[in-house]
Structures are given as structure tokens and as C-alpha cells.
PDB file of C-alpha atoms and ligand atoms in Angstrom:
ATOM      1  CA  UNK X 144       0.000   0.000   0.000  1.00  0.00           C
ATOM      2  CA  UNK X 145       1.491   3.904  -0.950  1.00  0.00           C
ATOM      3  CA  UNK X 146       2.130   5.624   2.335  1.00  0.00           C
ATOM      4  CA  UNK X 147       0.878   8.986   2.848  1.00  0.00           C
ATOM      5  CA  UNK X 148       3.572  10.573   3.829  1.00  0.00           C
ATOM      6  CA  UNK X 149       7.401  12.272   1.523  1.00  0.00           C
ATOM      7  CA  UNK X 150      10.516  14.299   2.700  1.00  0.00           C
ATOM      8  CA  UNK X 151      11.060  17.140   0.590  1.00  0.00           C
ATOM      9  CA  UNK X 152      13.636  19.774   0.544  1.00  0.00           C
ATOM     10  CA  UNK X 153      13.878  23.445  -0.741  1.00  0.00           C
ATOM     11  CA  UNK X 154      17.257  23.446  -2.330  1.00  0.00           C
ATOM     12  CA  UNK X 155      20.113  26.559  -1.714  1.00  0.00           C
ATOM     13  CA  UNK X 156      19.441  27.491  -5.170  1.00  0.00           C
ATOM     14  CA  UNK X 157      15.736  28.072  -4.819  1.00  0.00           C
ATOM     15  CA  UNK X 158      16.394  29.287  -1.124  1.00  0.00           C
ATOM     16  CA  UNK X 159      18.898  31.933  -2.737  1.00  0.00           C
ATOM     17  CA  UNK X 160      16.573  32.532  -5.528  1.00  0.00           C
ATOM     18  CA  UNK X 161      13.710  33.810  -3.370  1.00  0.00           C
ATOM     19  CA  UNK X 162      11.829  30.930  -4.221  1.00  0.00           C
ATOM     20  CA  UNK X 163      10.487  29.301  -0.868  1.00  0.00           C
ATOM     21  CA  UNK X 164       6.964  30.849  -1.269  1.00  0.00           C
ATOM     22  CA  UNK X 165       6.263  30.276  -4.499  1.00  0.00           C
ATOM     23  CA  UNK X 166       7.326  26.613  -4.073  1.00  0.00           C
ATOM     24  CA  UNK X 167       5.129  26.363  -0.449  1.00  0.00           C
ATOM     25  CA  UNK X 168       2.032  27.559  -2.358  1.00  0.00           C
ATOM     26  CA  UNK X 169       3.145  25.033  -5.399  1.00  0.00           C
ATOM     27  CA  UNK X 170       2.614  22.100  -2.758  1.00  0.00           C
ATOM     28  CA  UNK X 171      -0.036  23.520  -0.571  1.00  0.00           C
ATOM     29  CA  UNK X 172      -2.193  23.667  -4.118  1.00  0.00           C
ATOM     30  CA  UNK X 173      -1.598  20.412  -5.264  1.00  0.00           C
ATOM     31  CA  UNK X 174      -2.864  18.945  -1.923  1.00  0.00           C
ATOM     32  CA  UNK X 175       0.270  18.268   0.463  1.00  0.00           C
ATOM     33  CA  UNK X 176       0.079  19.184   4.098  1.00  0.00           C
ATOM     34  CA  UNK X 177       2.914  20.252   5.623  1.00  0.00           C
ATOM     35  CA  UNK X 178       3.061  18.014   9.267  1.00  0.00           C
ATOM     36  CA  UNK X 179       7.088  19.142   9.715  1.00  0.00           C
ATOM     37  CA  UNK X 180       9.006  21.921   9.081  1.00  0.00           C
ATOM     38  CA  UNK X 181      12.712  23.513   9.401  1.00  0.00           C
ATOM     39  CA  UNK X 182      14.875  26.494   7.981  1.00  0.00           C
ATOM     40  CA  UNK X 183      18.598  24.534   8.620  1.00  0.00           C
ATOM     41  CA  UNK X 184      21.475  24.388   6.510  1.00  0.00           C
ATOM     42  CA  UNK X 185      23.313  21.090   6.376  1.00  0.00           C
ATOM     43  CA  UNK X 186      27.180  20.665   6.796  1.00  0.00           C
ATOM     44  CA  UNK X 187      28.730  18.665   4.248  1.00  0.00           C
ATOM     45  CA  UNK X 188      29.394  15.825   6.650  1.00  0.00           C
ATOM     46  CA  UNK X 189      25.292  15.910   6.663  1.00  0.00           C
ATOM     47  CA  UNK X 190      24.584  16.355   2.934  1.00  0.00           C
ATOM     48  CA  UNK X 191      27.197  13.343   2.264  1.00  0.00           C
ATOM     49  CA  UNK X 192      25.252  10.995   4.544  1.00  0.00           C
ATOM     50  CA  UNK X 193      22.327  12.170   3.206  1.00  0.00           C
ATOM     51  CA  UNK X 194      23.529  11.610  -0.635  1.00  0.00           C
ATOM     52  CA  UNK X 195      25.734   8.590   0.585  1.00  0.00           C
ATOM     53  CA  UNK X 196      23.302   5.985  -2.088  1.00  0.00           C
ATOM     54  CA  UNK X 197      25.011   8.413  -4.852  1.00  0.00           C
ATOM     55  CA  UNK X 198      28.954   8.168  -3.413  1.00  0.00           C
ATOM     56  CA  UNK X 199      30.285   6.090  -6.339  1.00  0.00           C
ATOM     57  CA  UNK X 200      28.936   8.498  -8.881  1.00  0.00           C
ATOM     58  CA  UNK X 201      30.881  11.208 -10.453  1.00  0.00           C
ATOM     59  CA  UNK X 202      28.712  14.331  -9.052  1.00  0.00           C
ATOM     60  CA  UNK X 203      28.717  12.981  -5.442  1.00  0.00           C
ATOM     61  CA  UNK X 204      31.319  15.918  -4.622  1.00  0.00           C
ATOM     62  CA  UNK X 205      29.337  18.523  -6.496  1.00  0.00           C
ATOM     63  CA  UNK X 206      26.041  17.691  -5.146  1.00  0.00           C
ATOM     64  CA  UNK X 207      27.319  17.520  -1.661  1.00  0.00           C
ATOM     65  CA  UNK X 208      29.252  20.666  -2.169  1.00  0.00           C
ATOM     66  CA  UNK X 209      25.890  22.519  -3.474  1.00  0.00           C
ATOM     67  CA  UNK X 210      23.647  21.196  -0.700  1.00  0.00           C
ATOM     68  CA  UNK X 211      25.829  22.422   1.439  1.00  0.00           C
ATOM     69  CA  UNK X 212      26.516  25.918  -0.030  1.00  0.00           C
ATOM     70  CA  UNK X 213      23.381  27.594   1.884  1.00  0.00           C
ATOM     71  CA  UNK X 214      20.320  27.088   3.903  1.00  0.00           C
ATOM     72  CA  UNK X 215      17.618  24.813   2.883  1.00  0.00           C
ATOM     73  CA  UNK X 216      13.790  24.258   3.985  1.00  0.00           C
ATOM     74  CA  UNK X 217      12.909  20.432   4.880  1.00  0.00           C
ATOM     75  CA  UNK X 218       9.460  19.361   5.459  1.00  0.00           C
ATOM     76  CA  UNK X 219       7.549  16.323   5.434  1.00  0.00           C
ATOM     77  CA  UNK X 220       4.381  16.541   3.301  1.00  0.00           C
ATOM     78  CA  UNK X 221       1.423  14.597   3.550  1.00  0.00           C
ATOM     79  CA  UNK X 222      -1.250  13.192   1.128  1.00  0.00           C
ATOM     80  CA  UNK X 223      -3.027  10.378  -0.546  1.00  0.00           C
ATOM     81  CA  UNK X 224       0.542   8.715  -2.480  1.00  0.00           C
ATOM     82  CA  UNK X 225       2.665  10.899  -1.642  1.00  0.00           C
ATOM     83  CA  UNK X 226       5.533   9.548  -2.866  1.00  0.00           C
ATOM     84  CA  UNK X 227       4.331   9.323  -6.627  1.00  0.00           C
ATOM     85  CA  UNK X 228       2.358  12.080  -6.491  1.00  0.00           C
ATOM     86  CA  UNK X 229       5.207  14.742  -5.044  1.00  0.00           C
ATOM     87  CA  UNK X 230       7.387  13.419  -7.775  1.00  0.00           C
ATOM     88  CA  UNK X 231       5.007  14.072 -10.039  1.00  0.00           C
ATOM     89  CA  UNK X 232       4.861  17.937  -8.915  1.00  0.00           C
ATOM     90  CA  UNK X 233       8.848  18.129  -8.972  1.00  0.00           C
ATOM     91  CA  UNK X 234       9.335  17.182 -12.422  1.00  0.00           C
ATOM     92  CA  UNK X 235      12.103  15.132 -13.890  1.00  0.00           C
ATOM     93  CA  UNK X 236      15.751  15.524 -12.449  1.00  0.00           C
ATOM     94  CA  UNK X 237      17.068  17.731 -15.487  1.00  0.00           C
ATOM     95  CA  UNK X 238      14.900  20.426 -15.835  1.00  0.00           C
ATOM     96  CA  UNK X 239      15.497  20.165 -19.341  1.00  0.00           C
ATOM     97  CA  UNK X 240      13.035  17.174 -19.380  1.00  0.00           C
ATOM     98  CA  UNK X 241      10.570  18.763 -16.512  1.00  0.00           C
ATOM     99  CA  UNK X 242       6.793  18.591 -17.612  1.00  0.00           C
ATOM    100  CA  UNK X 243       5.314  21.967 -17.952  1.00  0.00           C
ATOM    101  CA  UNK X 244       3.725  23.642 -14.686  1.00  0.00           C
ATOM    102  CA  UNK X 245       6.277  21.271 -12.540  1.00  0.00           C
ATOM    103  CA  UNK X 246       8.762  23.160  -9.062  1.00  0.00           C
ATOM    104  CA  UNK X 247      11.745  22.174 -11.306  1.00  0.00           C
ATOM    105  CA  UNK X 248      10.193  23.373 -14.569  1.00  0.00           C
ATOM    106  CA  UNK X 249       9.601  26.460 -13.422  1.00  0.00           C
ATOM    107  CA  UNK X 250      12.391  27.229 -10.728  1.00  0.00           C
ATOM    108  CA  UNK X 251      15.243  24.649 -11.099  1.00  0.00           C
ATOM    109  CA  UNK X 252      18.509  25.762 -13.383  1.00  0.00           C
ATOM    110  CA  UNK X 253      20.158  22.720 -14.418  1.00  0.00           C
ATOM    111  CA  UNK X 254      20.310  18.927 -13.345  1.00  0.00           C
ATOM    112  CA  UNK X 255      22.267  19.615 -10.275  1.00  0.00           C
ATOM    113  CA  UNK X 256      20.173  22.979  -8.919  1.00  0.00           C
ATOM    114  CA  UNK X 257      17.272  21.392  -9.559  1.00  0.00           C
ATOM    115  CA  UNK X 258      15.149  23.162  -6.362  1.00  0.00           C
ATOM    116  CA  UNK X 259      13.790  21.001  -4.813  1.00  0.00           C
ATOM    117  CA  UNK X 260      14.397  17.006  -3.547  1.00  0.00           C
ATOM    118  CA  UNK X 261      11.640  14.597  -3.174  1.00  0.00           C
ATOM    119  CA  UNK X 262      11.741  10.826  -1.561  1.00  0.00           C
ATOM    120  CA  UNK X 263      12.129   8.550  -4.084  1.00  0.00           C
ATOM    121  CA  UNK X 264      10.007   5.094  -2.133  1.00  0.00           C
ATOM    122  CA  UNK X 265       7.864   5.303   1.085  1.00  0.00           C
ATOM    123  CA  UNK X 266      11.249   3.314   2.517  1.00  0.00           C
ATOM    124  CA  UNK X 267      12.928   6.565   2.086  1.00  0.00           C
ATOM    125  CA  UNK X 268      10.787   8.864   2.949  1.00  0.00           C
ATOM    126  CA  UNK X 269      10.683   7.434   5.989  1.00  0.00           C
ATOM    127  CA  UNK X 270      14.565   7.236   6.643  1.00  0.00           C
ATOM    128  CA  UNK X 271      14.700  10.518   4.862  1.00  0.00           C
ATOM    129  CA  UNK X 272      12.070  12.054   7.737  1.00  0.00           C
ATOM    130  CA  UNK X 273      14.236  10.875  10.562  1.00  0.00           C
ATOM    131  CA  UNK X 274      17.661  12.022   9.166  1.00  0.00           C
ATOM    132  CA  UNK X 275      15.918  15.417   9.348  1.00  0.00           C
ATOM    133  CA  UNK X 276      13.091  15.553  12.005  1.00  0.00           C
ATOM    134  CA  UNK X 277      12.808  14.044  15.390  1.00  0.00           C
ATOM    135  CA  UNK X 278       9.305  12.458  16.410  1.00  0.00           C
ATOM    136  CA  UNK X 279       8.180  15.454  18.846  1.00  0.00           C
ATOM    137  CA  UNK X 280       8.833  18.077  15.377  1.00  0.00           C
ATOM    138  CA  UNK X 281       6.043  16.365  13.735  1.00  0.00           C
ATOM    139  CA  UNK X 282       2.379  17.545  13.858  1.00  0.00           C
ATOM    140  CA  UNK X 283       0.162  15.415  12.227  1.00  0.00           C
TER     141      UNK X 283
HETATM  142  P1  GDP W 363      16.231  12.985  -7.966  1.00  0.00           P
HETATM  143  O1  GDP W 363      15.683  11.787  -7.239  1.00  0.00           O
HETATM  144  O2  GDP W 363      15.343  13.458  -9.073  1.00  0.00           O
HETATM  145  O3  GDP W 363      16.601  14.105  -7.036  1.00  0.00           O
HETATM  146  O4  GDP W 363      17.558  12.530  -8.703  1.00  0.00           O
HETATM  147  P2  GDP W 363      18.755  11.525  -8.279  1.00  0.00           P
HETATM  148  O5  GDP W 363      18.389  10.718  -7.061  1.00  0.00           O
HETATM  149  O6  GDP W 363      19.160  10.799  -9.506  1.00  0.00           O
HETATM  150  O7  GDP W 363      19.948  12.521  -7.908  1.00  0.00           O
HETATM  151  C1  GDP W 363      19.961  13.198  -6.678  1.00  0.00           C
HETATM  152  C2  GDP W 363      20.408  14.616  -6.913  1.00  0.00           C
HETATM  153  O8  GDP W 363      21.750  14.611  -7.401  1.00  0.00           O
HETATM  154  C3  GDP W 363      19.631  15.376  -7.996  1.00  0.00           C
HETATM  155  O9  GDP W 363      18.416  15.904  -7.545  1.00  0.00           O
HETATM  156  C4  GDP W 363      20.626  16.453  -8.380  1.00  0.00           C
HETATM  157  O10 GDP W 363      20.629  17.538  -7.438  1.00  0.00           O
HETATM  158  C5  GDP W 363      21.948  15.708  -8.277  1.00  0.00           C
HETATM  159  N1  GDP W 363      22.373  15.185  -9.592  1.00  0.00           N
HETATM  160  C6  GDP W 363      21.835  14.159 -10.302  1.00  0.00           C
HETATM  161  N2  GDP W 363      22.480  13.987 -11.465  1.00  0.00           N
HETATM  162  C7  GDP W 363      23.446  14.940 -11.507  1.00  0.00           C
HETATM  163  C8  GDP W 363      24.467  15.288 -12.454  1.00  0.00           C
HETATM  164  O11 GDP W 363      24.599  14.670 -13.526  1.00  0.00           O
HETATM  165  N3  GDP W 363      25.285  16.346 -12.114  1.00  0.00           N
HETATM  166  C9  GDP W 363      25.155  17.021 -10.943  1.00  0.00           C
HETATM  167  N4  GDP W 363      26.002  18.044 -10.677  1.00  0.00           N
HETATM  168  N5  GDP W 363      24.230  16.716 -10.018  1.00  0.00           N
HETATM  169  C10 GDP W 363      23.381  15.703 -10.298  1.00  0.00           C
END
């Protein structure tokens, strides 16, 4: 069964680009609830272990070097299939291949500052929540 439940996160190029509203009201419209929220910025200790399935690959230093470069937002988002559905909203990784009307169609740059992350299985959504938010920060 899909949970109900993704991690997201507002990327330090969206953060820097003034874009944190415009993205809120983006998921707020399409139906996710917002049961956690922070304003943090992750060391790059933090963004490695958070990245660490993508360590082999060849933009492992330059994606933990960007997610570290400046404060993010991290929530977890609720709805119906969340999971599927968030990704949906995102868009594709490159924004070159983004679906009209999706965050990283409209606000992401290029494959790496993309805008915005989004749980890729209701496994790691749930790992995801827990790397960022302890149980008493939730409010379901
Ligand atoms: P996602 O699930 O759509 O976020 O994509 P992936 O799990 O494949 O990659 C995780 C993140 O790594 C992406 O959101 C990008 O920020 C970054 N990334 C992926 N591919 C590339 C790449 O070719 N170059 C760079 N610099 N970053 C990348």
C-alpha cells in the first residue's frame, strides 16, 4: 500500500533565488500538508550521509558541495501517495526534461540545482524524515 507521507527539501538554489513561497504555495495547491518543518542548513558531513546511495557516482562531490553551499527548507508533506504524487509535482531531475507547470520546470537551473528534492520510495521517505526531524517536530 502507498504511504501517505514524503521528505522534501527546498534546495540553496531556490532558497537563494527567493523561491520558498512560491514553491510552499506550489505544494499547498496540489494537496500536500505540511506536518514538519525547518529552515537549517546542512554541513557537508550531513549532505554526504544524506547523498551517501550516490557516493560512487561522479557528481557525489558537487552535489554535496551545493547542498551544502546555503540554507535549505525540509518538510515532510502529507497526502493520498505521496511519494508518486510529489514526484510528479517536482518534475524530472534535469529540468530540461521537466513537464510543464512542474517546481523544477519552473524554478530549477540545471540537473544539479534542480530546487527542490523529493523521496524517491515510502522506505525513504521514511529514513529521509528521521535524518531530518525528530518524532516530537512532527504535527500530524
Ligand atoms: P532525484 O531523485 O530526481 O533528485 O535525482 P537523483 O536521485 O538521480 O539525484 C539526486 C540529486 O543529485 C539530484 O536531484 C541532483 O541535485 C543531483 N544530480 C543528479 N544527477 C546529476 C548530475 O549529472 N550532475 C550534478 N552536478 N548533479 C546531479
Amino acid at each position: 500500500m502507498a504511504g501517505n507521507r514524503t521528505l522534501t527539501m527546498i534546495k540553496p538554489d531556490a532558497v537563494k533565488a527567493g523561491n520558498i513561497g512560491n514553491i510552499l504555495q506550489m505544494m499547498n495547491s496540489a494537496g500536500f500538508k505540511i506536518v514538519a518543518m525547518k529552515y537549517t542548513k546542512l554541513s557537508k558531513e550531513k549532505a554526504g550521509e544524506f547523498y551517501a546511495v550516490h557516493k560512487e557516482r561522479p557528481f557525489y562531490g558537487e552535489l554535496v558541495d551545493f547542498m551544502s553551499s546555503g540554507p535549505i527548507v525540509a518538510a515532510i508533506l502529507e497526502k493520498d501517495n505521496a511519494v508518486e504524487d510529489f514526484r510528479t509535482l517536482i518534475g524530472a531531475t534535469n529540468p530540461a526534461d521537466a513537464a510543464e507547470g512542474t517546481i523544477r520546470a519552473k524554478y530549477a537551473t540545471s540537473i544539479g540545482e534542480n530546487a527542490v528534492h523529493g523521496s524517491d520510495s515510502d522506505e525513504n521517505a521514511q529514513i529521509e524524515s528521521s535524518f531530518h526531524f525528530a518524532g516530537t517536530e512532527v504535527f500530524a
